[in-house]
Coordinates of C-alpha atoms and ligand atoms in Angstrom, one line a residue:
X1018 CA 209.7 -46.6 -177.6
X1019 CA 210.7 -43.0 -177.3
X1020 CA 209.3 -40.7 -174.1
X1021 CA 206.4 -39.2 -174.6
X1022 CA 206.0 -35.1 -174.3
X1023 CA 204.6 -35.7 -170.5
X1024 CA 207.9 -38.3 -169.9
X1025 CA 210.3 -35.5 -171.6
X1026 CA 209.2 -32.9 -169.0
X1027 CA 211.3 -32.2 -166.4
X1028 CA 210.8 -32.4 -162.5
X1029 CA 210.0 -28.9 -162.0
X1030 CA 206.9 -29.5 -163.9
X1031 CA 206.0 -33.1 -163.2
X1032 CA 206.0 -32.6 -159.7
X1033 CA 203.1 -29.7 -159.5
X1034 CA 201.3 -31.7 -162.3
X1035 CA 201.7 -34.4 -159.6
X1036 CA 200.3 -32.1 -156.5
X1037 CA 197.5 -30.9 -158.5
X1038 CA 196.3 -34.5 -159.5
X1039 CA 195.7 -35.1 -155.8
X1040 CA 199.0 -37.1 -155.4
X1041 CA 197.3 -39.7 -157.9
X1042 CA 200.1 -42.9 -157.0
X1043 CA 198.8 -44.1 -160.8
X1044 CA 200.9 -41.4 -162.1
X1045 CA 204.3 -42.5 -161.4
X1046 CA 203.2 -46.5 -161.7
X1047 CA 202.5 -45.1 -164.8
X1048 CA 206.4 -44.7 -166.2
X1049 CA 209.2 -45.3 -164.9
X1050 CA 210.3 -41.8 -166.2
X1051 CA 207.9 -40.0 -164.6
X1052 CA 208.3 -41.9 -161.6
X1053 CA 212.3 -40.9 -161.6
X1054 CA 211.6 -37.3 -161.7
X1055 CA 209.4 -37.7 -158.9
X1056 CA 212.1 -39.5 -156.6
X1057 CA 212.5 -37.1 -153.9
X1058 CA 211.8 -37.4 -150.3
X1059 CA 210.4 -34.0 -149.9
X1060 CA 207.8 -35.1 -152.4
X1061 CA 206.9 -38.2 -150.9
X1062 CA 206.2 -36.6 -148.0
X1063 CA 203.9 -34.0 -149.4
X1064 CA 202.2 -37.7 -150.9
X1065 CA 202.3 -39.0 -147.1
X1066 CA 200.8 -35.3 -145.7
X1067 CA 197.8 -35.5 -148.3
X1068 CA 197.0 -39.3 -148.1
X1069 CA 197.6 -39.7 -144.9
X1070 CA 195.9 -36.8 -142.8
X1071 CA 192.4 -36.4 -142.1
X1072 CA 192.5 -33.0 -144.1
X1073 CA 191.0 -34.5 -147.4
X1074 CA 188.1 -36.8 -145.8
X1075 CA 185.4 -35.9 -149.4
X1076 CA 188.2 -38.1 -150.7
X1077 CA 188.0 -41.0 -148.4
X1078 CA 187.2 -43.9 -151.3
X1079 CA 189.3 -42.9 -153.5
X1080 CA 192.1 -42.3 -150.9
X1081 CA 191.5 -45.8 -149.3
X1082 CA 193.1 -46.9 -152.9
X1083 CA 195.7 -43.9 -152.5
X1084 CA 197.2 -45.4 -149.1
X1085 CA 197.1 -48.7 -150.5
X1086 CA 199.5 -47.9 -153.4
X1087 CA 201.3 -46.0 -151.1
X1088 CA 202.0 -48.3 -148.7
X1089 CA 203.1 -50.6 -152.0
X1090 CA 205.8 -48.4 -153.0
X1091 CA 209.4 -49.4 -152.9
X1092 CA 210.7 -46.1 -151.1
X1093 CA 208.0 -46.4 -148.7
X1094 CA 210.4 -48.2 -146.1
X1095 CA 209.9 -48.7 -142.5
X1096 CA 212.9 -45.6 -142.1
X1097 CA 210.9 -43.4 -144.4
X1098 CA 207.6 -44.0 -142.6
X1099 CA 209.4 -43.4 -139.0
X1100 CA 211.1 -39.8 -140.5
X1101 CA 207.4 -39.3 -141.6
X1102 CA 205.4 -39.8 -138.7
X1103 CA 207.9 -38.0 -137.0
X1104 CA 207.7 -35.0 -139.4
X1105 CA 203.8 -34.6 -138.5
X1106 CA 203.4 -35.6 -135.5
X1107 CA 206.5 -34.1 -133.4
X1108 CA 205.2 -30.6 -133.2
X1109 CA 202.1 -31.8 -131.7
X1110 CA 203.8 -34.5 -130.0
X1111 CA 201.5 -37.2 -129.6
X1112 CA 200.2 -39.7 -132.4
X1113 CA 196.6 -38.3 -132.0
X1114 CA 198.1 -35.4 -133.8
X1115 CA 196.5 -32.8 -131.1
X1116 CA 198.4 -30.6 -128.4
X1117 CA 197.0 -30.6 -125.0
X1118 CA 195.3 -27.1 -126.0
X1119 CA 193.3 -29.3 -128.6
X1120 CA 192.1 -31.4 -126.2
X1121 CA 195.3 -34.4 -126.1
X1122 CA 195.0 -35.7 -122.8
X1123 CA 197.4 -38.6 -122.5
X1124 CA 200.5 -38.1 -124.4
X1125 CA 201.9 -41.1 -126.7
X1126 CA 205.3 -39.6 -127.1
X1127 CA 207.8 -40.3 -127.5
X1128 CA 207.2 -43.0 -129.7
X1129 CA 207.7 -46.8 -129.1
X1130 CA 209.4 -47.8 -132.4
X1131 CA 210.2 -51.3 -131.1
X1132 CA 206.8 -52.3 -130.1
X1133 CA 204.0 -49.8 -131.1
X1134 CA 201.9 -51.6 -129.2
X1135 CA 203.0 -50.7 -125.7
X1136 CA 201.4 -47.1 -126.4
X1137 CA 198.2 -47.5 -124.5
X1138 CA 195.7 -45.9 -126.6
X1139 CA 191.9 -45.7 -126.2
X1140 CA 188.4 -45.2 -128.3
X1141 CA 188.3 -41.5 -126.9
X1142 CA 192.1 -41.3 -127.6
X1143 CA 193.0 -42.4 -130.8
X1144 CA 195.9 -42.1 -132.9
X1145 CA 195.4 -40.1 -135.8
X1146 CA 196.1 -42.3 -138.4
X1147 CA 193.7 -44.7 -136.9
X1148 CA 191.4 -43.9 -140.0
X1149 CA 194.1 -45.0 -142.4
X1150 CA 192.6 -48.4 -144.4
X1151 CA 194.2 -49.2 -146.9
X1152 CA 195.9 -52.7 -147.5
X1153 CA 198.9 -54.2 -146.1
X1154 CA 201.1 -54.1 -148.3
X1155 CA 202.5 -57.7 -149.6
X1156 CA 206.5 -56.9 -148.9
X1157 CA 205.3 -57.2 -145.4
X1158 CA 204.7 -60.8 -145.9
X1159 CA 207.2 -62.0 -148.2
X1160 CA 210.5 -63.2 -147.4
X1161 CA 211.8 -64.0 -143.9
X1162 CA 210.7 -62.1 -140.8
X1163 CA 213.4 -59.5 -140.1
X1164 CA 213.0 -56.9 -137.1
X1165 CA 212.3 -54.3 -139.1
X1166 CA 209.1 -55.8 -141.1
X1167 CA 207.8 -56.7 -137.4
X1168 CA 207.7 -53.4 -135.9
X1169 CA 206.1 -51.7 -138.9
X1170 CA 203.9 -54.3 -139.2
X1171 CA 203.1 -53.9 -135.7
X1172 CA 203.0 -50.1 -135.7
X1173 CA 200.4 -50.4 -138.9
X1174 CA 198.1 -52.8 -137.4
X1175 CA 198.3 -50.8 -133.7
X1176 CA 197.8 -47.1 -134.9
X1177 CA 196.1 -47.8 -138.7
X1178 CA 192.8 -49.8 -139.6
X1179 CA 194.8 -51.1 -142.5
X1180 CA 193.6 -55.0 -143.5
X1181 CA 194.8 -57.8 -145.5
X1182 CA 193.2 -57.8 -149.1
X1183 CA 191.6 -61.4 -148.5
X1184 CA 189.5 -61.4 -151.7
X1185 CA 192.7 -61.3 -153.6
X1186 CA 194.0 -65.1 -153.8
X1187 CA 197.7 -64.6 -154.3
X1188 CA 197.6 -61.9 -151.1
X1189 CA 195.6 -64.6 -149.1
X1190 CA 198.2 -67.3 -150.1
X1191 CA 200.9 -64.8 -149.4
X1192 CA 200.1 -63.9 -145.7
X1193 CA 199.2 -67.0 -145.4
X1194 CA 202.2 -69.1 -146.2
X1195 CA 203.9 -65.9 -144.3
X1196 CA 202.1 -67.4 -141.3
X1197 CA 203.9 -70.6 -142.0
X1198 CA 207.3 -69.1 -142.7
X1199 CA 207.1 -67.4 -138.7
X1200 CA 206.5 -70.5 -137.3
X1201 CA 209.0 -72.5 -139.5
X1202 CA 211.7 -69.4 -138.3
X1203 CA 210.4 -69.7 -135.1
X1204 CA 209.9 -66.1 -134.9
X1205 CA 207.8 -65.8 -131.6
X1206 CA 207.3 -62.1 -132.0
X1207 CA 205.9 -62.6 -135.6
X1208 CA 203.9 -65.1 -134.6
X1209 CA 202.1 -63.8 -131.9
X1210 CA 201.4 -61.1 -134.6
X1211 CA 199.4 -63.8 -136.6
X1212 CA 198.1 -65.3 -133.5
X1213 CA 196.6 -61.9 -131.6
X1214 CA 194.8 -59.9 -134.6
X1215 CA 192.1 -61.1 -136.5
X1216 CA 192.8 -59.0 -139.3
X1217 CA 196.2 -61.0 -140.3
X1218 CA 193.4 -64.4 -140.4
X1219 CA 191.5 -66.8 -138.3
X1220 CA 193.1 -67.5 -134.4
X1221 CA 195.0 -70.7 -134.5
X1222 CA 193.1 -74.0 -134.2
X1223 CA 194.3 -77.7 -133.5
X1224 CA 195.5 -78.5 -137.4
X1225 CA 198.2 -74.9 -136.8
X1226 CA 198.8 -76.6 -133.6
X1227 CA 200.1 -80.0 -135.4
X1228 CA 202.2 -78.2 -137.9
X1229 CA 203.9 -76.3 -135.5
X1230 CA 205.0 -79.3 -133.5
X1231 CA 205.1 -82.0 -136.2
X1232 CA 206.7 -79.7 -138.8
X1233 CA 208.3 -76.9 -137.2
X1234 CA 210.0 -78.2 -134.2
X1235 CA 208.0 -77.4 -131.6
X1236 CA 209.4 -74.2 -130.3
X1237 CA 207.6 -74.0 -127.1
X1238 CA 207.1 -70.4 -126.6
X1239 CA 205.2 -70.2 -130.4
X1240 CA 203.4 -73.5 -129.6
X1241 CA 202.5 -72.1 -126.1
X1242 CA 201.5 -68.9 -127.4
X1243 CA 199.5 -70.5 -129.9
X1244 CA 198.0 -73.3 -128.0
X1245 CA 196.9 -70.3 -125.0
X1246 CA 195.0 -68.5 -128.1
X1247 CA 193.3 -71.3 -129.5
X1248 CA 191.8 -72.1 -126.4
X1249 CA 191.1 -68.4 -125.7
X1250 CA 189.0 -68.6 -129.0
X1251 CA 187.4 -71.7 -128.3
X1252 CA 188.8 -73.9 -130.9
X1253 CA 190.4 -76.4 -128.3
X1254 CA 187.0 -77.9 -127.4
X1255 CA 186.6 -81.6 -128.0
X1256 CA 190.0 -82.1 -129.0
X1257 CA 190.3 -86.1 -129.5
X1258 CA 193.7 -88.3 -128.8
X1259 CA 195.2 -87.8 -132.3
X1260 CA 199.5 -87.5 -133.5
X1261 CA 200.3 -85.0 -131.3
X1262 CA 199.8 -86.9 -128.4
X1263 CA 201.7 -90.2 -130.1
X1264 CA 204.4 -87.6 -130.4
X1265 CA 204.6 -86.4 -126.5
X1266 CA 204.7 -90.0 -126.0
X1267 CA 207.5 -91.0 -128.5
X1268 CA 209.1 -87.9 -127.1
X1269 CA 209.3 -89.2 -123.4
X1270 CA 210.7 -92.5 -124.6
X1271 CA 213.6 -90.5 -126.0
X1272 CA 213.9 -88.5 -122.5
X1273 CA 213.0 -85.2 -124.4
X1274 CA 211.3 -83.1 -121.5
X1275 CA 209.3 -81.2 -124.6
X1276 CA 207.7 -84.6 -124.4
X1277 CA 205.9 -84.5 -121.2
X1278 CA 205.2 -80.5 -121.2
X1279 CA 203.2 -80.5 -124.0
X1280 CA 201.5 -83.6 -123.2
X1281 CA 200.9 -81.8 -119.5
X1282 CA 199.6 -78.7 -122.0
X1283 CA 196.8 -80.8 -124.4
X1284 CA 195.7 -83.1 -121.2
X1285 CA 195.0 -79.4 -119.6
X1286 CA 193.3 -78.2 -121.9
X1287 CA 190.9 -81.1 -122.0
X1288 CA 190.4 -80.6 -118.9
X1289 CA 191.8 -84.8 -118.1
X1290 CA 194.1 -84.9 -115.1
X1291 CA 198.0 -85.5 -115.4
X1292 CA 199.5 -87.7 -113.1
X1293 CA 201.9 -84.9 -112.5
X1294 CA 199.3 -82.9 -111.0
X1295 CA 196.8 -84.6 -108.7
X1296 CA 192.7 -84.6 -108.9
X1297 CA 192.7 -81.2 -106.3
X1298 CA 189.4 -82.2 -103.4
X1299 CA 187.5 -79.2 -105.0
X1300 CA 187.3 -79.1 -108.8
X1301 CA 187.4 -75.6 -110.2
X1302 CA 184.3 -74.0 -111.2
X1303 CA 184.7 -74.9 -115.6
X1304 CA 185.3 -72.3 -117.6
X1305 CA 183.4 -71.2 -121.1
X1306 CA 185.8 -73.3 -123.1
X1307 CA 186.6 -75.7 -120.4
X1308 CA 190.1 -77.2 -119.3
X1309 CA 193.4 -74.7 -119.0
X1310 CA 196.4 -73.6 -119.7
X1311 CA 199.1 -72.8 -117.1
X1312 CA 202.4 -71.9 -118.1
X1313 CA 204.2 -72.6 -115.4
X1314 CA 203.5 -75.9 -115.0
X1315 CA 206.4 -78.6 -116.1
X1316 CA 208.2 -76.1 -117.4
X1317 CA 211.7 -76.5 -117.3
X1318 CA 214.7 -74.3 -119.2
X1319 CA 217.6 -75.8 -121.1
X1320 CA 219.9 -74.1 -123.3
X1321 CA 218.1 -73.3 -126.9
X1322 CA 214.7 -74.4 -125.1
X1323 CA 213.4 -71.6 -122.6
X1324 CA 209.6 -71.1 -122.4
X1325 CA 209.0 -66.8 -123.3
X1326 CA 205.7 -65.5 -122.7
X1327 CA 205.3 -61.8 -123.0
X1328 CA 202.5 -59.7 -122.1
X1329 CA 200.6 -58.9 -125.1
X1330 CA 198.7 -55.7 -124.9
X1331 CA 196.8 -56.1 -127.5
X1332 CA 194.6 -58.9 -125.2
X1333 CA 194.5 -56.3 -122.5
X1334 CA 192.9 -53.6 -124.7
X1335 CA 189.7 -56.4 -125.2
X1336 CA 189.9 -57.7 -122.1
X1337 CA 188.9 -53.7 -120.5
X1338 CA 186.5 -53.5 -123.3
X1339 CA 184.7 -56.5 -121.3
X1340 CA 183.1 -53.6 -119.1
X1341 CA 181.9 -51.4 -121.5
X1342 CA 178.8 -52.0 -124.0
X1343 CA 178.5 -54.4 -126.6
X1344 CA 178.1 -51.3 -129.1
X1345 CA 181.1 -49.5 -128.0
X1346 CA 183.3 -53.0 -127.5
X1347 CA 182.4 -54.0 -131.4
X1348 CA 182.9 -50.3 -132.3
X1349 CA 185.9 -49.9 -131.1
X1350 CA 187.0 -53.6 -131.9
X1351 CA 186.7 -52.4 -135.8
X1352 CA 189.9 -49.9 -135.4
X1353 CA 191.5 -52.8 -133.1
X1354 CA 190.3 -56.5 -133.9
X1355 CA 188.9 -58.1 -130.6
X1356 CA 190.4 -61.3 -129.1
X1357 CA 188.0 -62.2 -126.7
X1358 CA 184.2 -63.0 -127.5
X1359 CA 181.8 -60.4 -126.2
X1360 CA 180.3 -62.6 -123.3
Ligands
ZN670 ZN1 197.4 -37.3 -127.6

């Protein structure tokens, strides 16, 4: 089929049409021509300026759809979104998009590419693109894990209030078989992703537990990771003798030391007492959730098998919240998904 009139225009008139549509991403989904004449970086980042800055909030429902195509498009790479955030926020310079003058008064700059979420920010200093919600898009969850799709990840769930689309089935099955695909890649970092914000699915529970032992290896810092957050959430109470255990056991046999740690790990955390570590005179108070999790205990580091636990800032946020009120601890826990329960 020929162009149409629109299609034969050229770019010096597509792209105002473009600008005075609002930026409308339907446009260029619309035709592949249209979409070729509008193939510039300068105008994707006058797109990025008007979807993604406060400046047009009468817009807000609309826009919600806006940032959720945007974040779909193919040229919207984790480079282009770095030279962008860069673009607006570097005069200012500090994600809350404010100088010190306009009332910034803990500078985020300059920014932690790499790992977004060592920026310490707070409910009375937000980043500025905090009230970004649109969708994740899905090329963040297919394929393998690479560095790059972890940090923006990271940097979208850390500075945006962007969520999975989980009444869509295929993007539910997408993120998560993606979940899977960490664990199977033993990708701690993308895993603790999954594991530490609500808003990539539900905290890990006993049956993510099996498959990441029985099916992918048992890589001990994922399995530690995730066996620390289920019980953080609760979901290790009245865990029952079941394969895993058989496993730990068959494991010791074969003089794995996995074996015997992770058995030390489960009989912790229902609160039973190893033979490796003696009934203590006094028993500790119990906690909430009952049993623990220590990681140094057993551990033990041979080559390919070294126990990593980093320190996750996005518990710490939560764990401060603990002080404040309930109202301000859920309010705030909307822009940054709790992992604690409010006591
Ligand atoms: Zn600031």
């Amino acid at each position: 089929m020929p162009p149409s009139i629109i299609e034969r225009l050229p770019a010096e008139l597509i792209q105002p049409i473009f600008r005075e549509s609002g930026y409308n991403p339907s446009l260029p989904l619309a035709s592949p021509h249209i979409a070729a004449k509008l193939s510039d970086k300068r105008v994707y980042t006058a797109v990025c300026d008007h979807l993604l800055t406060a400046q047009h909030v009468n817009a807000r429902p609309h826009q919600k759809a806006s940032q959720t195509l945007l974040f779909a498009a193919k040229w919207m790479t984790w480079d282009f979104f770095k030279s962008w955030v860069l673009h607006q926020y570097e005069p200012k310079g500090c994600l809350c998009g404010k100088t010190e003058k306009e009332g910034c008064w803990d500078k985020q700059w300059p920014i932690n590419w790499e790992d977004a979420s060592q920026m310490p920010f707070s409910r009375a200093h937000l980043p500025a693109l905090a009230w970004v919600n649109g969708r994740l898009p899905k090329k963040l969850f297919t394929g393998e894990w690479t560095q790059d799709k972890i940090e923006f990840s990271r940097f979208l769930l850390w500075t945006t209030s962007m969520t999975v689309d989980w009444a869509n089935e295929e993007m539910r099955q997408i993120v998560l078989q993606s979940r899977k695909g960490a664990i199977l890649q033993g990708n701690l970092e993308a895993v603790e992703l999954f594991n530490h914000n609500r808003r990539l699915g539900k905290a890990p529970d006993i049956a993510s537990i099996h498959f990441a032992v029985l099916e992918a290896g048992c890589n001990r810092s994922i399995v530690f990771d995730m066996l620390a957050t289920a019980h953080r959430w609760g979901k290790c109470e009245g865990w029952a003798r079941d394969e895993l255990d058989d496993w730990c056991e068959a494991r010791i046999e074969a003089g794995d030391p996995k074996g015997r740690w992770l058995q030390q790990k489960i009989q912790g955390l229902r609160g039973e007492v190893t033979p490796a570590r003696p009934k203590p005179e006094k028993e500790p108070s119990p906690t909430k959730w009952g049993g623990n999790i220590d990681q140094r205990e057993g551990d033990y580091e041979l080559e390919g098998d070294k126990l990593v636990v980093n320190e996750l800032r996005w518990n710490e946020v939560c764990v401060d919240l603990n002080s404040f009120s309930p109202m301000l601890f859920e309010s705030f826990c909307k822009f940054r998904t709790p992992v604690l329960h409010f006591p």
